[in-house]
Coordinates of C-alpha atoms and ligand atoms in Angstrom, one line a residue:
M900 CA 61.6 108.2 141.1
I901 CA 60.6 108.9 137.4
N902 CA 63.4 108.4 134.5
S903 CA 63.3 110.0 131.3
K904 CA 62.3 106.8 129.6
Q905 CA 58.9 106.9 131.4
I906 CA 57.9 110.1 130.6
Q907 CA 58.5 110.1 127.2
R908 CA 55.9 108.9 125.1
P909 CA 56.4 105.2 123.3
Q910 CA 57.8 105.4 119.6
M911 CA 55.8 105.0 116.2
I912 CA 56.0 102.7 114.1
L913 CA 53.9 102.2 110.9
V914 CA 53.1 98.8 109.6
V915 CA 52.8 98.7 106.2
D916 CA 51.4 95.1 104.4
D917 CA 48.3 94.3 102.2
Q918 CA 48.0 91.2 104.1
E919 CA 45.8 91.4 107.4
I920 CA 47.7 88.6 108.8
N921 CA 50.9 90.0 108.7
R922 CA 49.5 93.2 110.0
D923 CA 48.0 91.3 112.7
L924 CA 51.5 89.4 113.6
L925 CA 53.5 92.3 113.9
G926 CA 51.6 94.4 115.7
D927 CA 51.1 91.6 118.1
I928 CA 54.8 91.5 118.3
L929 CA 55.2 95.0 118.9
E930 CA 52.3 96.8 120.6
G931 CA 53.2 96.1 124.2
K932 CA 56.7 98.7 123.3
Y933 CA 55.7 100.6 120.8
A934 CA 53.0 103.2 119.5
L935 CA 51.4 101.5 115.8
L936 CA 50.3 103.2 112.5
Y937 CA 49.0 100.9 110.0
A938 CA 49.1 100.9 106.3
E939 CA 47.4 98.6 103.4
N940 CA 49.3 100.2 100.5
G941 CA 52.1 101.7 99.4
K942 CA 49.8 105.1 99.0
E943 CA 48.5 105.1 102.3
A944 CA 51.8 104.4 103.8
L945 CA 53.5 107.5 102.3
D946 CA 50.3 109.6 103.4
L947 CA 50.9 108.5 106.5
M948 CA 55.0 109.3 106.7
R949 CA 54.0 112.6 105.9
E950 CA 52.0 113.3 107.7
H951 CA 53.3 111.6 110.8
R952 CA 57.0 112.6 109.8
G953 CA 58.5 114.1 112.6
E954 CA 57.3 111.3 115.1
L955 CA 57.9 108.7 113.0
S956 CA 60.7 106.0 114.5
L957 CA 60.5 103.3 112.1
V958 CA 58.6 102.1 109.2
L959 CA 57.9 98.4 108.5
L960 CA 57.7 98.0 104.5
D961 CA 56.0 95.2 102.5
L962 CA 57.2 95.1 99.1
M963 CA 54.7 93.3 97.1
M964 CA 51.4 95.1 97.7
P965 CA 49.0 96.8 94.9
V966 CA 48.4 100.3 94.4
M967 CA 51.9 100.9 95.1
S968 CA 54.7 98.7 96.0
G969 CA 57.3 98.6 98.9
M970 CA 60.0 99.3 95.8
E971 CA 57.9 102.3 94.3
V972 CA 57.6 104.3 98.2
L973 CA 61.4 103.4 98.8
E974 CA 62.1 105.3 95.9
K975 CA 59.8 108.0 96.9
V976 CA 61.5 108.0 99.8
R977 CA 64.3 108.3 99.0
E978 CA 63.0 111.8 96.7
E979 CA 61.7 113.6 99.5
E980 CA 64.2 114.8 102.0
A981 CA 62.2 114.8 105.0
L982 CA 61.0 111.1 104.5
S983 CA 64.5 109.9 103.9
K984 CA 65.2 110.1 107.4
I985 CA 62.8 107.8 108.4
P986 CA 64.2 104.3 108.9
V987 CA 62.5 101.6 106.8
I988 CA 62.9 97.7 107.3
V989 CA 61.4 95.6 104.5
L990 CA 59.3 92.8 105.2
T991 CA 59.8 90.3 101.7
A992 CA 60.0 86.5 101.2
D993 CA 61.9 86.8 98.0
K994 CA 65.6 86.9 98.6
N995 CA 66.5 88.8 95.6
A996 CA 64.9 91.7 96.6
E997 CA 66.7 92.2 99.8
L998 CA 69.6 93.8 98.0
K999 CA 67.9 96.0 95.7
A1000 CA 65.9 97.2 98.7
L1001 CA 69.0 97.8 101.1
Q1002 CA 70.4 99.6 97.4
L1003 CA 67.2 101.8 97.4
G1004 CA 67.9 102.8 101.4
A1005 CA 66.0 100.3 103.3
A1006 CA 68.2 100.0 106.8
D1007 CA 67.4 96.7 107.1
F1008 CA 64.8 93.7 106.1
I1009 CA 62.9 90.7 107.9
T1010 CA 62.1 87.7 105.8
K1011 CA 58.6 86.0 105.3
P1012 CA 57.4 83.6 106.8
F1013 CA 58.2 86.1 110.2
D1014 CA 60.9 85.0 112.5
V1015 CA 60.3 84.3 116.1
R1016 CA 59.0 86.9 117.7
E1017 CA 62.2 87.9 119.9
V1018 CA 64.1 88.0 116.5
I1019 CA 61.8 90.6 115.0
L1020 CA 61.7 92.6 118.5
A1021 CA 65.4 92.9 118.5
R1022 CA 65.5 94.0 114.5
V1023 CA 63.4 96.3 115.5
D1024 CA 64.7 97.8 118.6
R1025 CA 68.6 98.0 117.1
I1026 CA 67.6 100.2 113.5
I1027 CA 65.4 102.5 115.6
E1028 CA 68.0 102.7 118.2
L1029 CA 70.6 103.2 115.6
S1030 CA 68.7 105.9 113.3
E1031 CA 68.5 107.9 116.7
G1032 CA 71.5 107.5 117.6
R1033 CA 72.2 108.4 114.2
Q1034 CA 75.5 106.4 113.2
L1035 CA 74.0 106.1 109.5
I1036 CA 72.1 109.0 109.0
S1037 CA 74.8 111.6 110.5
A1038 CA 77.2 110.2 108.4
A1039 CA 77.3 111.9 104.6
E1040 CA 76.4 109.0 102.3
H1041 CA 77.6 110.0 99.2
D1042 CA 80.9 110.9 97.8
Q1043 CA 80.2 114.5 96.0
L1044 CA 82.5 113.4 93.0
T1045 CA 81.2 110.0 92.6
G1046 CA 78.2 109.4 93.7
L1047 CA 79.4 106.2 95.3
Y1048 CA 79.1 105.8 99.2
T1049 CA 81.3 107.8 101.7
R1050 CA 84.0 105.6 103.5
N1051 CA 82.2 105.8 107.1
F1052 CA 78.9 104.5 105.1
F1053 CA 80.3 102.5 103.3
I1054 CA 81.9 100.6 106.5
E1055 CA 79.1 100.4 108.1
Y1056 CA 76.7 99.7 105.5
A1057 CA 79.1 96.6 104.6
N1058 CA 79.4 95.4 108.1
R1059 CA 75.6 95.3 108.3
L1060 CA 75.3 93.4 105.4
Y1061 CA 77.8 90.6 106.9
R1062 CA 76.1 90.9 110.0
Y1063 CA 72.4 90.3 109.5
H1064 CA 72.9 88.9 106.0
P1065 CA 75.9 86.1 106.0
G1066 CA 74.2 84.3 102.9
M1067 CA 75.1 86.7 100.6
H1068 CA 78.6 85.7 100.1
L1069 CA 80.0 89.1 98.8
D1070 CA 83.5 89.7 97.3
A1071 CA 85.8 92.4 98.3
L1072 CA 87.1 94.4 95.6
V1073 CA 90.0 97.1 95.7
L1074 CA 90.8 99.4 92.9
N1075 CA 93.7 101.6 92.3
I1076 CA 94.9 104.2 89.6
E1077 CA 98.5 103.8 89.0
Q1078 CA 100.7 106.8 89.7
F1079 CA 97.2 109.3 90.6
H1080 CA 99.4 112.1 91.9
S1081 CA 101.3 112.1 88.3
I1082 CA 98.2 112.2 86.9
N1083 CA 97.4 115.2 88.4
A1084 CA 100.8 117.1 88.4
L1085 CA 100.7 116.4 84.4
D1086 CA 96.9 116.7 83.2
G1087 CA 95.8 119.3 85.9
R1088 CA 93.4 119.0 88.9
E1089 CA 90.5 118.7 86.4
F1090 CA 92.0 115.9 84.5
G1091 CA 92.0 113.8 87.4
D1092 CA 88.3 114.5 88.7
E1093 CA 87.3 113.4 85.6
I1094 CA 88.7 110.2 85.8
L1095 CA 87.8 109.6 89.2
R1096 CA 84.3 110.7 87.9
V1097 CA 84.7 107.8 85.1
I1098 CA 85.4 105.1 87.3
G1099 CA 82.6 105.8 89.7
R1100 CA 79.9 105.6 87.3
A1101 CA 81.7 102.6 85.7
I1102 CA 81.9 101.0 89.1
R1103 CA 77.8 102.2 89.5
D1104 CA 77.0 101.0 86.2
F1105 CA 78.6 97.3 87.2
L1106 CA 76.5 97.1 90.7
E1107 CA 73.3 97.8 88.4
E1108 CA 74.0 94.4 87.1
T1109 CA 75.0 92.6 90.3
Q1110 CA 74.1 93.0 93.7
G1111 CA 76.7 94.9 96.1
I1112 CA 77.5 98.3 97.4
A1113 CA 80.5 100.6 97.1
S1114 CA 82.7 103.6 98.2
R1115 CA 85.3 106.2 96.9
Y1116 CA 87.3 105.2 99.7
D1117 CA 90.1 107.5 99.9
A1118 CA 91.4 110.1 97.2
D1119 CA 91.8 107.1 94.0
R1120 CA 91.0 103.8 95.9
Y1121 CA 87.7 102.2 95.6
V1122 CA 86.3 99.3 97.7
I1123 CA 83.4 97.4 96.1
Y1124 CA 81.8 94.8 98.1
C1125 CA 79.8 92.5 95.6
R1126 CA 78.8 89.8 94.3
T1127 CA 81.2 88.4 91.5
E1128 CA 80.3 86.2 88.6
G1129 CA 83.0 85.3 85.7
S1130 CA 86.4 86.4 86.3
Y1131 CA 87.8 89.4 88.4
R1132 CA 89.8 89.8 85.3
A1133 CA 86.8 90.8 83.3
I1134 CA 85.8 92.8 85.9
L1135 CA 88.9 95.0 86.1
D1136 CA 89.3 95.3 82.2
R1137 CA 85.6 96.2 81.8
F1138 CA 86.6 99.5 84.5
Q1139 CA 89.5 99.7 82.5
S1140 CA 88.2 100.3 79.0
E1141 CA 86.0 102.6 80.5
V1142 CA 88.8 104.6 81.2
N1143 CA 90.2 104.0 78.3
A1144 CA 87.5 105.4 76.2
F1145 CA 87.3 108.5 78.1
A1146 CA 91.2 109.2 78.7
S1147 CA 92.3 107.5 75.0
N1148 CA 95.3 110.0 75.1
A1149 CA 96.7 109.6 78.5
N1150 CA 97.7 106.4 79.7
V1151 CA 95.9 105.9 83.0
R1152 CA 96.1 102.5 84.4
L1153 CA 94.4 100.7 87.2
R1154 CA 95.2 97.6 89.3
M1155 CA 93.0 95.7 91.7
G1156 CA 93.4 93.0 94.3
V1157 CA 90.1 90.9 95.4
R1158 CA 90.1 89.4 98.6
P1159 CA 87.0 86.4 97.5
W1160 CA 84.2 85.7 100.0
H1161 CA 85.3 83.7 102.9
G1162 CA 83.4 82.1 105.9
D1163 CA 83.4 84.2 108.9
A1164 CA 85.7 87.0 107.9
E1165 CA 84.7 90.5 108.7
P1166 CA 84.1 93.1 106.1
I1167 CA 87.5 95.5 107.4
L1168 CA 89.5 92.0 107.4
L1169 CA 88.6 90.9 103.8
F1170 CA 88.9 94.4 102.3
D1171 CA 92.6 94.9 104.4
Q1172 CA 93.7 91.7 102.4
A1173 CA 92.1 93.1 98.9
R1174 CA 94.1 96.1 99.2
A1175 CA 97.3 94.0 100.6
A1176 CA 97.0 92.0 97.2
C1177 CA 96.3 95.5 95.6
N1178 CA 99.7 97.0 96.8
M1179 CA 101.5 94.0 95.4
V1180 CA 100.9 94.5 91.4
R1181 CA 101.7 98.0 92.3
G1182 CA 103.5 99.5 88.7
D1183 CA 103.3 96.0 87.5
Y1184 CA 101.3 97.0 84.3
Q1185 CA 101.5 93.2 82.8
N1186 CA 99.5 91.8 85.7
P1187 CA 97.2 94.6 87.2
L1188 CA 95.0 91.7 89.2
M1189 CA 96.4 90.0 92.3
V1190 CA 93.7 88.0 94.0
Y1191 CA 94.3 87.1 97.8
D1192 CA 95.3 83.2 98.8
E1193 CA 96.4 81.1 100.9
D1194 CA 99.8 81.9 100.3
M1195 CA 99.3 85.2 100.9
R1196 CA 97.5 84.3 104.0
Q1197 CA 100.3 82.5 105.6
Q1198 CA 102.7 85.4 104.7
E1199 CA 100.9 88.0 106.3
M1200 CA 100.5 85.7 109.6
L1201 CA 104.1 85.4 109.7
R1202 CA 104.3 88.9 109.4
Q1203 CA 101.9 89.6 112.0
R1204 CA 103.9 87.6 113.9
L1205 CA 107.2 88.8 114.0
L1206 CA 105.5 92.6 114.6
N1207 CA 104.4 91.0 117.8
D1208 CA 107.3 89.0 118.9
L1209 CA 110.0 92.4 118.1
Q1210 CA 109.8 93.5 121.5
V1211 CA 110.7 90.2 123.4
A1212 CA 112.7 89.2 120.8
V1213 CA 115.1 92.7 121.6
E1214 CA 114.8 92.0 125.1
E1215 CA 116.0 88.0 125.3
R1216 CA 119.0 89.4 122.5
Q1217 CA 117.1 86.9 119.9
F1218 CA 119.4 89.2 117.3
K1219 CA 122.6 88.2 116.0
V1220 CA 125.1 89.9 114.3
Y1221 CA 127.2 88.3 111.6
Y1222 CA 130.0 89.2 109.7
Q1223 CA 130.8 89.4 105.9
P1224 CA 134.5 90.2 104.9
K1225 CA 135.7 92.8 102.7
Y1226 CA 138.6 91.7 100.9
N1227 CA 141.3 94.2 98.5
I1228 CA 142.1 92.2 95.7
Q1229 CA 144.3 94.7 94.0
V1230 CA 147.2 93.3 96.0
D1231 CA 148.7 89.5 96.3
P1232 CA 147.6 87.5 98.1
P1233 CA 144.0 89.6 98.5
R1234 CA 143.7 91.3 102.2
L1235 CA 141.5 91.4 104.9
S1236 CA 139.6 95.0 104.6
S1237 CA 136.6 95.0 106.6
A1238 CA 133.4 93.7 107.2
E1239 CA 129.7 94.2 106.9
A1240 CA 127.5 93.7 109.7
L1241 CA 124.3 91.8 108.9
V1242 CA 121.6 91.0 111.1
R1243 CA 119.9 87.4 111.4
W1244 CA 116.8 87.0 113.8
C1245 CA 117.2 83.1 115.7
H1246 CA 113.3 83.2 116.6
P1247 CA 112.7 80.6 119.1
D1248 CA 110.2 78.8 117.3
L1249 CA 110.5 80.1 113.6
G1250 CA 114.2 79.3 113.5
M1251 CA 116.7 81.6 112.0
I1252 CA 114.8 84.3 109.7
S1253 CA 116.6 86.0 107.3
P1254 CA 116.7 89.8 107.3
K1255 CA 115.0 89.8 103.5
K1256 CA 111.8 88.3 105.4
F1257 CA 111.7 91.0 108.3
I1258 CA 113.5 94.5 107.4
P1259 CA 111.2 95.5 104.7
L1260 CA 108.5 94.6 107.3
F1261 CA 110.0 96.9 109.7
E1262 CA 111.1 99.5 107.4
G1263 CA 107.2 100.0 106.6
N1264 CA 106.5 101.0 110.1
G1265 CA 109.4 102.5 111.3
L1266 CA 110.3 99.8 113.5
I1267 CA 113.7 99.2 112.0
S1268 CA 115.3 101.7 114.3
V1269 CA 115.0 98.8 117.0
V1270 CA 116.9 96.6 115.3
D1271 CA 119.4 98.8 113.5
D1272 CA 120.0 100.3 117.0
Y1273 CA 120.3 96.7 118.2
V1274 CA 123.3 96.2 115.4
W1275 CA 125.1 99.1 115.6
R1276 CA 125.7 98.7 119.5
E1277 CA 126.5 95.1 118.8
A1278 CA 129.0 96.0 116.3
A1279 CA 130.3 98.6 118.0
G1280 CA 131.1 96.6 120.8
Q1281 CA 132.7 93.9 118.6
I1282 CA 134.9 96.0 117.2
A1283 CA 136.2 97.1 120.6
R1284 CA 136.5 93.3 121.7
W1285 CA 138.5 92.3 118.9
K1286 CA 140.9 95.6 119.1
E1287 CA 141.4 94.4 122.8
K1288 CA 141.3 90.6 122.7
L1289 CA 143.3 90.4 119.2
G1290 CA 145.0 93.7 119.0
Y1291 CA 143.0 94.2 115.2
R1292 CA 141.2 97.0 114.3
L1293 CA 138.7 95.9 111.8
P1294 CA 136.6 98.5 110.3
V1295 CA 132.9 97.6 110.0
S1296 CA 130.1 98.8 107.9
V1297 CA 126.5 98.9 109.3
N1298 CA 123.1 99.3 107.3
L1299 CA 121.1 102.8 107.9
S1300 CA 117.7 102.1 106.4
R1301 CA 116.0 105.3 105.1
A1302 CA 113.9 106.1 108.4
D1303 CA 117.0 105.8 110.5
V1304 CA 118.2 109.1 108.2
F1305 CA 115.5 110.5 109.1
A1306 CA 115.2 110.3 112.8
P1307 CA 116.4 113.3 114.8
D1308 CA 118.9 112.0 117.1
L1309 CA 120.5 109.9 114.3
V1310 CA 124.0 111.8 114.8
E1311 CA 124.2 112.0 118.5
K1312 CA 123.6 108.1 118.6
L1313 CA 126.3 107.4 116.6
V1314 CA 128.2 109.8 117.8
G1315 CA 127.4 107.8 121.9
L1316 CA 128.1 104.5 120.3
I1317 CA 132.3 105.8 119.3
R1318 CA 133.3 107.2 122.5
D1319 CA 131.2 104.7 124.5
N1320 CA 133.3 101.9 123.0
G1321 CA 136.3 104.3 122.7
L1322 CA 136.9 104.1 118.6
E1323 CA 137.5 106.5 115.9
F1324 CA 134.9 107.6 113.7
R1325 CA 136.4 105.8 110.7
D1326 CA 136.2 102.4 113.1
L1327 CA 132.1 102.4 111.7
K1328 CA 131.1 102.7 108.2
L1329 CA 127.7 103.4 107.1
E1330 CA 126.0 102.1 104.6
V1331 CA 123.3 104.0 103.1
T1332 CA 121.2 102.2 100.1
E1333 CA 121.0 104.0 96.8
S1334 CA 117.1 104.3 96.8
A1335 CA 117.2 106.2 99.8
Y1336 CA 118.5 109.2 97.8
T1337 CA 116.4 109.4 95.5
D1338 CA 113.4 110.5 97.3
N1339 CA 113.8 113.5 99.6
A1340 CA 117.3 113.7 98.7
H1341 CA 117.5 117.4 99.9
R1342 CA 117.5 116.4 103.7
L1343 CA 119.4 112.6 103.4
L1344 CA 122.0 114.6 101.7
E1345 CA 122.2 117.1 104.7
V1346 CA 122.6 114.6 107.2
V1347 CA 125.0 112.0 105.4
A1348 CA 127.0 115.1 104.9
R1349 CA 126.9 116.0 108.1
L1350 CA 128.1 112.2 109.6
R1351 CA 131.0 112.6 107.0
K1352 CA 132.3 115.6 108.4
L1353 CA 132.6 114.1 111.5
G1354 CA 134.3 111.4 109.8
F1355 CA 132.4 108.4 109.3
E1356 CA 132.7 106.9 106.0
I1357 CA 129.6 106.9 103.8
E1358 CA 129.1 103.8 101.2
M1359 CA 125.9 104.0 99.0
D1360 CA 124.2 100.7 98.9
D1361 CA 123.2 98.9 96.1
F1362 CA 124.8 101.1 93.5
G1363 CA 123.0 100.6 90.4
S1364 CA 119.5 99.1 91.6
G1365 CA 117.9 102.5 92.0
Y1366 CA 117.8 105.9 89.9
S1367 CA 120.2 108.4 90.5
S1368 CA 121.8 110.0 87.9
L1369 CA 125.1 110.8 87.2
N1370 CA 125.4 114.6 88.1
M1371 CA 123.3 114.1 91.5
L1372 CA 126.7 111.2 91.9
S1373 CA 128.6 113.3 91.7
E1374 CA 126.9 115.4 94.4
M1375 CA 126.7 113.4 97.0
P1376 CA 128.7 113.1 100.3
I1377 CA 129.8 109.4 99.5
D1378 CA 133.5 107.7 99.7
V1379 CA 132.5 103.8 98.5
L1380 CA 130.0 103.0 95.9
K1381 CA 128.6 99.5 96.6
M1382 CA 127.9 97.9 93.2
D1383 CA 124.9 96.3 93.2
M1384 CA 124.7 92.3 93.0
K1385 CA 123.5 92.2 89.3
F1386 CA 126.0 93.8 87.5
V1387 CA 128.5 91.0 88.7
R1388 CA 126.2 88.0 88.8
N1389 CA 127.1 87.9 85.0
I1390 CA 130.0 89.0 84.0
E1391 CA 131.8 86.1 83.2
K1392 CA 128.9 85.1 80.6
S1393 CA 128.0 88.1 78.9
E1394 CA 130.5 90.9 77.3
K1395 CA 128.3 93.6 78.0
D1396 CA 127.8 93.4 81.9
Y1397 CA 131.5 93.4 81.7
R1398 CA 131.7 96.5 80.3
L1399 CA 129.4 98.2 82.5
V1400 CA 130.9 97.2 85.2
E1401 CA 134.1 99.2 83.8
L1402 CA 132.4 102.0 82.9
I1403 CA 131.2 102.1 86.9
L1404 CA 134.4 101.5 88.3
D1405 CA 136.0 104.6 85.9
I1406 CA 133.2 107.3 87.1
A1407 CA 134.1 106.0 90.1
K1408 CA 137.7 106.6 89.7
Y1409 CA 136.7 110.1 88.1
L1410 CA 134.7 111.0 91.0
N1411 CA 137.8 109.3 93.4
L1412 CA 135.2 106.9 95.3
E1413 CA 136.4 103.4 96.3
V1414 CA 134.3 100.8 94.9
V1415 CA 132.8 97.6 96.6
A1416 CA 131.5 94.8 93.9
E1417 CA 129.1 92.5 96.3
G1418 CA 127.6 89.1 95.3
V1419 CA 131.3 87.8 93.9
E1420 CA 130.8 84.1 94.3
T1421 CA 133.4 82.5 92.0
E1422 CA 137.2 83.0 91.0
G1423 CA 136.4 84.1 87.4
Q1424 CA 134.5 86.5 89.0
M1425 CA 136.8 87.5 90.8
T1426 CA 139.7 88.0 88.8
L1427 CA 137.7 89.9 86.4
L1428 CA 137.3 92.6 88.6
K1429 CA 140.6 92.8 89.4
D1430 CA 141.7 93.2 85.8
A1431 CA 139.2 95.5 85.6
G1432 CA 140.5 97.5 88.4
C1433 CA 138.1 97.1 91.5
D1434 CA 139.0 97.7 94.6
L1435 CA 137.5 95.9 97.4
V1436 CA 135.1 92.9 97.0
Q1437 CA 132.4 90.9 99.4
G1438 CA 131.0 88.0 98.5
Y1439 CA 130.9 84.1 99.4
Y1440 CA 134.2 83.4 97.6
F1441 CA 135.8 84.5 100.0
S1442 CA 133.2 84.1 103.3
R1443 CA 129.6 84.0 103.5
P1444 CA 128.3 86.5 106.3
V1445 CA 129.2 84.1 109.8
P1446 CA 128.9 84.9 113.4
P1447 CA 131.6 86.7 115.3
E1448 CA 133.7 83.8 116.7
E1449 CA 134.3 81.9 113.0
F1450 CA 135.0 85.6 111.8
E1451 CA 137.7 85.8 114.5
K1452 CA 139.3 83.1 112.6
L1453 CA 139.9 85.4 109.5
I1454 CA 141.2 88.2 111.4
R1455 CA 143.9 85.4 113.3
K1456 CA 145.1 84.6 109.7
E1457 CA 144.9 88.0 108.6
L1458 CA 147.4 89.3 111.6
E1459 CA 149.6 85.6 110.7
M1460 CA 149.8 86.9 107.2
E1461 CA 150.8 90.5 108.6
R1462 CA 153.6 88.7 110.6
R1463 CA 155.0 86.9 107.8
S1464 CA 155.4 90.0 105.4
E1465 CA 157.3 91.4 108.1
K1466 CA 159.7 89.2 107.8
Ligands
C2E2076 P1 122.8 94.3 101.8 O1 123.4 95.2 102.3 O2 122.7 94.2 100.4 O3 123.5 93.3 102.2 C1 124.1 91.9 101.4 C2 123.5 90.6 100.9 O4 123.8 90.1 100.4 C3 123.3 90.1 102.4 O5 122.4 89.4 102.5 C4 124.6 89.2 102.1 O6 124.5 87.2 103.1 C5 124.6 89.1 100.5 N1 125.5 88.2 100.1 C6 126.7 88.7 100.6 N2 127.7 87.9 99.3 C7 126.9 86.8 98.5 C8 127.2 86.5 97.5 O7 128.1 86.5 97.1 N3 125.6 85.6 97.1 C9 125.1 86.0 97.3 N4 123.6 85.8 96.1 N5 124.5 87.4 98.3 C10 125.4 87.3 98.8 P2 121.3 89.1 104.0 O8 122.0 89.2 105.0 O9 120.3 88.2 103.9 O10 121.0 90.4 104.1 C11 119.7 90.9 102.9 C12 119.9 92.7 103.1 O11 118.9 92.7 104.5 C13 121.0 93.1 103.4 O12 121.1 93.6 102.0 C14 120.6 94.5 103.6 O13 120.2 95.3 102.7 C15 119.4 94.1 105.1 N6 119.9 94.0 106.4 C16 121.0 93.4 106.5 N7 121.0 93.4 107.8 C17 120.5 94.6 108.2 C18 120.6 95.7 109.0 O14 121.6 95.4 110.5 N8 120.2 97.0 109.0 C19 119.3 97.1 108.2 N9 118.4 98.4 108.2 N10 119.4 96.1 106.6 C20 120.0 94.8 107.3
CA2077 CA1 124.3 96.7 103.0
CA2078 CA1 124.5 95.5 99.1

């Protein structure tokens, strides 16, 4: 049998070098496998390339040659569409010429003195395979708008630099425009495009002076893989001042994240990390630069670990629900009114983990519903158990994340919990954070209104931490305002803060809403809130969040008081 490989003509390679010994050496290595052509200078090479352009699989090109240098050949090749498709491997002894050659479109290079035979053969084979597989060539190379590389091309290129030129030590930079969508919306798309172009040009100018490649990765995100000297801040300032020079009236701000070159980390990882750093300074106009460091790496690893462990944690019931009481302070002595369910993760290796560490993480990727499901189920069961065991009916609030509210089966799920545990709707209160109301308010209001109609009480959590306006507040289907902790923190010392709390209480009264003050830690704070007319208080002053066994003591105390007051 004959397979198709055997009846194909051998692939053709053009070897260009002014020194006979080099031509012979390469010829010797390649001749058994490939058909070969030879040229002694750039001019001859170009002529042969034009003549054989349909047949040539590869050109091996020396850079230093008389008549016409390899660099000049590369420049010419770039201009001629038909030639630019033929891959070129550059032969050079000059380390500094490497990147320049790559920038001019060389696919790879081989350093002189020549490597061992197998290495050269492997490189040649690989480039031919790659180009025939059309990996690089088929990817559109340049972004229309900025002239920088396209994302796919950039990735391919960066990987190649990393793999075959590990000595190059390139840093990963990610550059982003603050609020680009608003710029587009306010100043028009034309202007937005112009800004993108200006940044593209600034980056290209920058790369003229150093070694590296860049791409507009998506919309308003640029990635630069380059050798840097001097401070990162200087690089960012340089780009920012180019933008300022162009858009002197509009306030266009850039931010940048950097992951410095790092041993054996692949570009894709470096850029993930640079991007994470860049995201961390979103909106921070004082400090628009972040360099990824060991701390961030540790955090990143912890996050990854928590993501990995979530499934098992649910199966093994590692999540524990704690309860923190809310007290009615308008009676003397204050009386237990309800509780908030707060989750903790008792991790077998990492110990007790605060929800502040994992809730935002799971909110970011939708896994939060797994945790919340668990907590709601647990809380609903607990309400029923206390009712049965102690004859006491304690309403418990659970936290709803934004993502929960948008889940299609939310209402069904909550109603199921009430039914299965023999509860009434008012036994389970729902806390929805204020910031959830501000974006995509419409859908949220709809869902919350439905829940409220069923009989669930709705509490607006962290009120005052977001941006809800007063007139929005009057339209929101809620029963309770939970005043953010920051208002309470300083009321003993700051007259202004105290006035603010009074104001919030006035507005709430006007809107017929109950108010819970959170974060109450001292008797002084409690008394001031009482005087200002605040109904309910939650905070360390009364109790930290505690496990259900311990909370039982608070219930027993309450029952005791009830009994006494009945006498
Ligand atoms: P949050 O809903 O505002 O809960 C109140 C937080 O304030 C709790 O923190 C509580 O322990 C803390 N706190 C209570 N009293 C005081 C006080 O007097 N002083 C101070 N400094 N802090 C006090 P925690 O338990 O660490 O929870 C943090 C946040 O995590 C919660 O803030 C909530 O947003 C979220 N979270 C907790 N459990 C869940 C849950 O099951 N589901 C969801 N989606 N989020 C949860
Ligand atoms: Ca809450
Ligand atoms: Ca809160």
